[in-house]
Amino acid sequence: AEEPLPSCQEAVPPPARLTRPRSRSACGAAEKASRCPAFLPPAMAQLCYNRGCGQRFDPEDNTDVSCTYHPGVPVFHDALKGWSCCKRRTTDFSDFLSIAGCTKGFHNSEKPPEPVKPEVKTTSERKELADLKPKFEEHIIQAPKPVETIQRPSPDEPMTYLPLKVSASLKQALDKLKLSSENEIKKEEDSDEIKIGTSCKNAGCTKTYEGPDSMEEECTYHSGVPIFHEGMKYWSCCKRKTSDFNTFLAQEGCTTGTHVWIKKDAGKKMVPCRHDWHQTGGEVTISIYAKNSVPELSRVEANSTRLNIHIVFEGDKEFNQNLSLWGVIDVKRSYVTMTATKIELIMRKAEPMSWAGLELPASKLQQKQEQDIVEQA
């Protein structure tokens, strides 16, 4: 028997429904919904709370290499952002959030506890809580009383010499200089006679000693000193300026006199010397940068408020300085140390206070002198 033919409705399938392609935003929404716990399988619904991970995971597939995270803490310093566990740093916050983890481990499903916010209490409740707190005996600690300032002594107090402490390096340097100076003195004593060919010591004179007749010759020389200023060279006595050094040396003298064949010792000359000072809680130190100072010819006198310094160094140089000190010193505990390169005056403060300067200003010094005169009257 033949099977019956299907009807037209059963034989012809219904026409396919035409649908418009989904937009990109719709696709993104669908993709986002697929990651939602409601659309994920039950095994992948747990969230990892490790720093830098934030992925969902299956507890059954959780191994010691499943999670890549940061075990450290965020570090924000000098506009740089990073993690304490790795060295990468960035200035952009989005780049900081996208820094990949530096450690492998298990996923962690335990949410970290949130910080507890303090409860806002009313005034009455705060008083009740204060009453419930245990009472303690209060111990009041008084600060020590300030040290009474010492009355400034009179600057006319007698002066005393501060003890000198000479270092071994200075002694060695002076011994060498002494030997060399003795040799020079012997040479000068041996050569008291003027030798033929000795040049005149006057500035600008080019004559040489040729015998006793040279003693009677007239000397033409420069009585002033050479000056070099803004590229120009000249003598202070005649001021004929030139920019060429050879022309300057060839300038004829402007003063007449007698020749000087042997230069006499001019003695010691006063020179300025670089010095500075610093202080601690109990001492004030003055450093004078004079090389090879002579202890036998140097001295430092002091009283409570004044200081007189006299230093002889490098054979023929002198440095003098008189100071009216800003504060008061203890003369008995003050001293001077002398080395090959500098001299240090270590002065002990009579009272533990900071000095505003090394010297007392002239105005305050004048007021103090007037006050002393009134007290004496």
XYZ file of N, CA and C in Angstrom, residues 121-135:
45
model
N 27.982 59.842 67.362
C 27.291 59.854 68.642
C 26.778 61.256 68.943
N 25.693 61.311 69.674
C 25.188 62.603 70.127
C 26.028 63.096 71.305
N 25.796 64.324 71.691
C 26.580 64.914 72.786
C 26.353 64.173 74.095
N 25.118 63.794 74.375
C 24.814 63.084 75.624
C 25.466 61.707 75.644
N 25.428 61.000 74.493
C 26.048 59.680 74.431
C 27.563 59.777 74.592
N 28.159 60.832 74.054
C 29.602 61.007 74.209
C 29.973 61.237 75.669
N 29.138 62.000 76.387
C 29.407 62.223 77.807
C 29.293 60.923 78.588
N 28.295 60.090 78.246
C 28.149 58.810 78.928
C 29.350 57.906 78.681
N 29.842 57.878 77.438
C 31.020 57.070 77.133
C 32.254 57.591 77.873
N 32.354 58.920 77.998
C 33.489 59.489 78.724
C 33.438 59.117 80.203
N 32.208 59.045 80.769
C 32.083 58.651 82.170
C 32.434 57.189 82.376
N 32.185 56.338 81.360
C 32.478 54.915 81.490
C 33.972 54.609 81.374
N 34.740 55.533 80.781
C 36.180 55.281 80.619
C 36.863 55.273 81.981
N 37.885 54.416 82.139
C 38.583 54.381 83.437
C 39.319 55.682 83.698
N 39.287 56.101 84.947
C 39.936 57.330 85.356
C 41.396 57.047 85.730
